[in-house]
GROMACS .gro file of C-alpha atoms in nm:
model
  274
    1MET     CA    1   6.176  -5.450   3.645
    2ALA     CA    2   5.806  -5.461   3.647
    3GLN     CA    3   5.749  -5.083   3.600
    4THR     CA    4   5.611  -4.912   3.276
    5LYS     CA    5   5.765  -4.625   3.132
    6ASN     CA    6   5.623  -4.367   2.903
    7ILE     CA    7   5.826  -4.195   2.599
    8THR     CA    8   5.685  -3.932   2.377
    9VAL     CA    9   5.852  -3.852   2.033
   10GLN     CA   10   5.756  -3.614   1.764
   11LEU     CA   11   5.690  -3.739   1.441
   12ASP     CA   12   5.989  -3.833   1.216
   13ARG     CA   13   6.222  -3.795   1.516
   14MET     CA   14   6.432  -4.058   1.662
   15ALA     CA   15   6.275  -4.238   1.962
   16VAL     CA   16   6.483  -4.403   2.224
   17LEU     CA   17   6.366  -4.667   2.448
   18GLY     CA   18   6.570  -4.817   2.714
   19CYS     CA   19   6.557  -5.054   3.040
   20ARG     CA   20   6.829  -5.083   3.285
   21ILE     CA   21   6.903  -5.448   3.434
   22LYS     CA   22   7.168  -5.484   3.700
   23PHE     CA   23   7.331  -5.812   3.778
   24LEU     CA   24   7.261  -5.989   3.441
   25LEU     CA   25   7.456  -6.320   3.418
   26SER     CA   26   7.708  -6.325   3.166
   27ASN     CA   27   7.572  -6.600   2.951
   28SER     CA   28   7.209  -6.420   2.919
   29THR     CA   29   7.095  -6.162   2.690
   30VAL     CA   30   6.807  -5.875   2.660
   31SER     CA   31   6.562  -5.876   2.387
   32TRP     CA   32   6.335  -5.619   2.267
   33ILE     CA   33   5.977  -5.719   2.181
   34ARG     CA   34   5.699  -5.531   2.005
   35ARG     CA   35   5.378  -5.609   2.227
   36ARG     CA   36   5.125  -5.582   1.953
   37ASP     CA   37   5.230  -5.868   1.713
   38LEU     CA   38   5.478  -6.025   1.962
   39ARG     CA   39   5.765  -5.972   1.715
   40VAL     CA   40   6.134  -5.988   1.826
   41LEU     CA   41   6.290  -5.689   1.724
   42THR     CA   42   6.658  -5.737   1.877
   43VAL     CA   43   6.833  -5.985   2.044
   44GLY     CA   44   7.148  -5.862   2.237
   45ARG     CA   45   7.319  -5.610   2.011
   46PHE     CA   46   7.166  -5.799   1.690
   47THR     CA   47   6.863  -5.680   1.526
   48PHE     CA   48   6.624  -5.931   1.379
   49THR     CA   49   6.367  -5.696   1.166
   50LYS     CA   50   6.391  -5.574   0.811
   51ASP     CA   51   6.334  -5.228   0.910
   52ASP     CA   52   6.640  -5.084   0.938
   53ARG     CA   53   6.500  -4.798   1.121
   54PHE     CA   54   6.545  -5.005   1.449
   55LYS     CA   55   6.875  -5.058   1.599
   56ALA     CA   56   6.994  -5.233   1.922
   57ILE     CA   57   7.224  -5.039   2.138
   58HIS     CA   58   7.464  -5.170   2.423
   59GLN     CA   59   7.804  -5.099   2.550
   60PRO     CA   60   7.970  -5.390   2.681
   61GLY     CA   61   7.965  -5.389   3.071
   62SER     CA   62   7.675  -5.133   3.090
   63GLU     CA   63   7.347  -5.199   3.261
   64ASP     CA   64   7.155  -5.012   2.979
   65TRP     CA   65   6.994  -5.164   2.707
   66LEU     CA   66   6.868  -4.964   2.444
   67LEU     CA   67   6.623  -4.959   2.140
   68LYS     CA   68   6.649  -4.682   1.886
   69ILE     CA   69   6.385  -4.617   1.622
   70HIS     CA   70   6.459  -4.347   1.352
   71TYR     CA   71   6.196  -4.143   1.203
   72ALA     CA   72   5.938  -4.250   1.438
   73GLN     CA   73   5.577  -4.295   1.252
   74HIS     CA   74   5.244  -4.322   1.411
   75ARG     CA   75   5.230  -4.694   1.342
   76ASP     CA   76   5.547  -4.740   1.598
   77ALA     CA   77   5.335  -4.613   1.877
   78GLY     CA   78   5.239  -4.881   2.132
   79ALA     CA   79   5.397  -5.101   2.379
   80TYR     CA   80   5.760  -5.255   2.358
   81MET     CA   81   5.885  -5.520   2.601
   82CYS     CA   82   6.225  -5.532   2.735
   83GLN     CA   83   6.290  -5.908   2.843
   84THR     CA   84   6.579  -6.122   2.960
   85SER     CA   85   6.669  -6.469   2.863
   86THR     CA   86   6.704  -6.564   3.215
   87SER     CA   87   6.464  -6.824   3.374
   88PRO     CA   88   6.276  -6.691   3.518
   89SER     CA   89   6.264  -6.419   3.274
   90LEU     CA   90   6.235  -6.039   3.372
   91SER     CA   91   6.064  -5.774   3.148
   92THR     CA   92   5.931  -5.418   3.180
   93ALA     CA   93   5.718  -5.268   2.915
   94VAL     CA   94   5.786  -4.918   2.749
   95TRP     CA   95   5.490  -4.734   2.598
   96LEU     CA   96   5.583  -4.516   2.306
   97THR     CA   97   5.375  -4.223   2.191
   98VAL     CA   98   5.452  -4.062   1.851
   99VAL     CA   99   5.263  -3.727   1.826
  100GLU     CA  100   5.259  -3.481   1.559
  101THR     CA  101   5.284  -3.095   1.591
  102ARG     CA  102   5.258  -2.858   1.322
  103VAL     CA  103   5.154  -2.516   1.222
  104LEU     CA  104   4.893  -2.505   0.931
  105GLY     CA  105   5.002  -2.325   0.644
  106GLY     CA  106   5.369  -2.313   0.666
  107PRO     CA  107   5.651  -2.325   0.618
  108ASP     CA  108   5.583  -1.938   0.487
  109LEU     CA  109   5.254  -1.744   0.494
  110ASP     CA  110   5.179  -1.418   0.316
  111VAL     CA  111   4.968  -1.162   0.502
  112ASN     CA  112   4.853  -0.822   0.375
  113SER     CA  113   4.928  -0.553   0.582
  114GLY     CA  114   4.643  -0.415   0.812
  115SER     CA  115   4.496  -0.763   0.809
  116THR     CA  116   4.465  -1.022   1.064
  117ILE     CA  117   4.733  -1.302   1.131
  118ASN     CA  118   4.554  -1.605   1.170
  119LEU     CA  119   4.790  -1.908   1.284
  120THR     CA  120   4.662  -2.277   1.389
  121CYS     CA  121   4.882  -2.505   1.575
  122ILE     CA  122   4.744  -2.882   1.559
  123VAL     CA  123   4.886  -3.163   1.819
  124LYS     CA  124   4.775  -3.485   1.680
  125GLN     CA  125   4.777  -3.837   1.838
  126SER     CA  126   4.832  -3.713   2.189
  127PRO     CA  127   4.682  -3.976   2.424
  128ASP     CA  128   4.627  -3.662   2.676
  129PRO     CA  129   4.599  -3.307   2.602
  130PRO     CA  130   4.922  -3.118   2.639
  131PRO     CA  131   4.955  -2.912   2.962
  132PHE     CA  132   5.052  -2.639   2.755
  133ILE     CA  133   5.046  -2.466   2.407
  134SER     CA  134   5.260  -2.161   2.385
  135TRP     CA  135   5.315  -1.913   2.089
  136TYR     CA  136   5.636  -1.718   2.028
  137HIS     CA  137   5.711  -1.430   1.784
  138GLU     CA  138   6.074  -1.487   1.761
  139ARG     CA  139   6.178  -1.483   2.126
  140GLU     CA  140   5.872  -1.308   2.277
  141PRO     CA  141   5.579  -1.484   2.402
  142LEU     CA  142   5.243  -1.414   2.247
  143THR     CA  143   4.968  -1.381   2.500
  144TYR     CA  144   4.632  -1.171   2.526
  145ASP     CA  145   4.845  -0.904   2.758
  146SER     CA  146   5.156  -0.875   2.561
  147PRO     CA  147   5.277  -0.525   2.494
  148ARG     CA  148   5.205  -0.565   2.139
  149GLY     CA  149   4.834  -0.569   2.216
  150GLY     CA  150   4.555  -0.683   1.983
  151ILE     CA  151   4.634  -1.066   2.037
  152LYS     CA  152   4.384  -1.329   2.084
  153VAL     CA  153   4.464  -1.712   2.170
  154VAL     CA  154   4.184  -1.971   2.161
  155LYS     CA  155   4.236  -2.312   2.262
  156GLU     CA  156   4.034  -2.647   2.181
  157HIS     CA  157   4.105  -3.014   2.312
  158GLY     CA  158   3.948  -3.333   2.140
  159PRO     CA  159   3.990  -3.699   2.231
  160THR     CA  160   4.310  -3.742   2.033
  161SER     CA  161   4.427  -3.388   1.942
  162SER     CA  162   4.440  -3.036   2.060
  163SER     CA  163   4.479  -2.717   1.862
  164SER     CA  164   4.554  -2.375   1.945
  165ARG     CA  165   4.483  -2.065   1.738
  166VAL     CA  166   4.663  -1.691   1.764
  167LEU     CA  167   4.509  -1.389   1.604
  168ILE     CA  168   4.697  -1.076   1.555
  169HIS     CA  169   4.484  -0.782   1.461
  170ARG     CA  170   4.619  -0.493   1.246
  171ALA     CA  171   4.927  -0.657   1.100
  172THR     CA  172   5.205  -0.438   1.043
  173PRO     CA  173   5.600  -0.458   0.923
  174LYS     CA  174   5.680  -0.520   1.277
  175ASP     CA  175   5.491  -0.835   1.301
  176ALA     CA  176   5.679  -1.030   1.031
  177GLY     CA  177   5.915  -1.288   1.138
  178ARG     CA  178   5.940  -1.632   1.300
  179TYR     CA  179   5.653  -1.777   1.475
  180ALA     CA  180   5.694  -2.086   1.672
  181CYS     CA  181   5.405  -2.336   1.859
  182HIS     CA  182   5.567  -2.486   2.179
  183THR     CA  183   5.414  -2.792   2.364
  184ALA     CA  184   5.492  -2.983   2.665
  185ASN     CA  185   5.549  -3.323   2.498
  186SER     CA  186   5.691  -3.251   2.163
  187GLU     CA  187   5.946  -3.013   1.984
  188PRO     CA  188   5.829  -2.658   1.862
  189HIS     CA  189   5.726  -2.614   1.500
  190HIS     CA  190   5.766  -2.298   1.315
  191ILE     CA  191   5.632  -2.061   1.040
  192VAL     CA  192   5.774  -1.752   0.877
  193VAL     CA  193   5.524  -1.484   0.820
  194HIS     CA  194   5.555  -1.216   0.566
  195ILE     CA  195   5.387  -0.888   0.562
  196VAL     CA  196   5.294  -0.766   0.209
  197HIS     CA  197   5.187  -0.445   0.098
  198ASN     CA  198   4.856  -0.482  -0.129
  199PRO     CA  199   4.747  -0.179  -0.307
  200ALA     CA  200   4.365  -0.114  -0.316
  201GLY     CA  201   4.190  -0.237  -0.643
  202ILE     CA  202   4.416  -0.520  -0.740
  203HIS     CA  203   4.232  -0.798  -0.555
  204HIS     CA  204   3.894  -0.889  -0.489
  205LYS     CA  205   3.783  -0.911  -0.114
  206ASN     CA  206   3.835  -1.307  -0.169
  207GLY     CA  207   4.177  -1.270  -0.271
  208THR     CA  208   4.141  -1.334  -0.636
  209SER     CA  209   4.263  -1.112  -0.907
  210ALA     CA  210   4.046  -0.886  -1.051
  211SER     CA  211   3.979  -0.978  -1.450
  212PRO     CA  212   3.640  -0.902  -1.547
  213SER     CA  213   3.698  -1.009  -1.900
  214LEU     CA  214   3.915  -1.304  -1.839
  215HIS     CA  215   3.655  -1.596  -1.803
  216THR     CA  216   3.415  -1.442  -2.066
  217ARG     CA  217   3.679  -1.459  -2.309
  218GLN     CA  218   3.792  -1.809  -2.235
  219GLY     CA  219   3.420  -1.938  -2.257
  220ARG     CA  220   3.349  -1.734  -2.607
  221LEU     CA  221   3.669  -1.911  -2.729
  222SER     CA  222   3.572  -2.251  -2.607
  223ALA     CA  223   3.234  -2.208  -2.771
  224THR     CA  224   3.382  -2.092  -3.096
  225SER     CA  225   3.608  -2.396  -3.110
  226PHE     CA  226   3.339  -2.625  -3.064
  227LEU     CA  227   3.137  -2.475  -3.354
  228LEU     CA  228   3.421  -2.488  -3.561
  229PHE     CA  229   3.494  -2.860  -3.476
  230LEU     CA  230   3.135  -2.954  -3.546
  231ALA     CA  231   3.111  -2.777  -3.884
  232LEU     CA  232   3.428  -2.962  -3.988
  233THR     CA  233   3.283  -3.310  -3.882
  234VAL     CA  234   2.957  -3.258  -4.049
  235LEU     CA  235   3.165  -3.162  -4.381
  236PHE     CA  236   3.378  -3.463  -4.345
  237ILE     CA  237   3.080  -3.709  -4.287
  238LEU     CA  238   2.861  -3.577  -4.562
  239SER     CA  239   3.139  -3.547  -4.819
  240SER     CA  240   3.231  -3.899  -4.751
  241CYS     CA  241   2.870  -4.021  -4.882
  242ASP     CA  242   2.722  -4.071  -5.228
  243GLY     CA  243   2.491  -3.792  -5.369
  244GLY     CA  244   2.628  -3.653  -5.664
  245GLU     CA  245   2.583  -3.285  -5.724
  246VAL     CA  246   2.279  -3.242  -5.518
  247LEU     CA  247   2.476  -3.378  -5.192
  248ASP     CA  248   2.767  -3.169  -5.275
  249GLY     CA  249   2.525  -2.877  -5.247
  250ARG     CA  250   2.382  -2.976  -4.923
  251VAL     CA  251   2.750  -3.027  -4.796
  252SER     CA  252   2.827  -2.701  -4.897
  253ALA     CA  253   2.491  -2.547  -4.759
  254VAL     CA  254   2.564  -2.714  -4.417
  255ALA     CA  255   2.930  -2.611  -4.391
  256CYS     CA  256   2.857  -2.257  -4.464
  257CYS     CA  257   2.586  -2.239  -4.229
  258LEU     CA  258   2.770  -2.363  -3.931
  259LEU     CA  259   3.083  -2.156  -4.036
  260SER     CA  260   2.865  -1.880  -4.034
  261GLN     CA  261   2.761  -1.924  -3.702
  262THR     CA  262   3.112  -1.985  -3.584
  263ALA     CA  263   3.223  -1.668  -3.742
  264ARG     CA  264   2.878  -1.481  -3.582
  265HIS     CA  265   3.005  -1.621  -3.242
  266GLU     CA  266   3.349  -1.529  -3.264
  267HIS     CA  267   3.240  -1.163  -3.303
  268THR     CA  268   2.999  -1.162  -3.025
  269VAL     CA  269   3.106  -0.939  -2.730
  270LEU     CA  270   2.928  -1.025  -2.405
  271PRO     CA  271   2.832  -0.743  -2.168
  272GLY     CA  272   3.128  -0.628  -1.966
  273ALA     CA  273   3.345  -0.900  -2.129
  274GLU     CA  274   3.563  -0.566  -2.321
   0.00000   0.00000   0.00000
């Protein structure tokens, strides 16, 4: 029972850790212990943690003692000890790895007809580079020599993550559909690509809408609102002071000046704004 087992599970999936113990005495039991903090998680079929994602599984008469972790998270990764209550005790270590595989930009992606489909698959928290990262369009594998042609796949590996990028040039309606990223140590992740028709002249090259006067008008409206607010503020302050008719005349003069500037700015049209 001294061997170490390695279990890999996808993020948010259920991890099942198990150990097999033969000839266990009837008055003995098995515990699962998290090694990083020596926390006793289960004893026999009873759970001793407030985290309800952990559950002990054992069928009477069975030699298998299981620890289930629902919705596995990155913090769950590490070593777990399966240990008997016998003297001397027997134990085995199970190392859990929680990886995250996802295609960026999902779950749906709109691509203009005739442009390039650019998909990136990320595999995080993998202790070793996955033996393979494969792409599929519906059920057909995507490689540089695929019958479709115009396909390029680029892979990169880092200390704790790997990535694969697939480029499909000159997208057509036939390229629409479900794309999947498959790896050796996790479940596939999907994205649905939609090919849309983009008439010329509706969008700029950077994909933003062409509306040359929109921002100019918004800027002019903001300046107008500011001058009007300033005029009313000065009018209120001066009118609250003493000063008789002379001050009242100054109030009127200032207010008229500011309101005149506001009206003049309101009707100013910047070049190219209309």
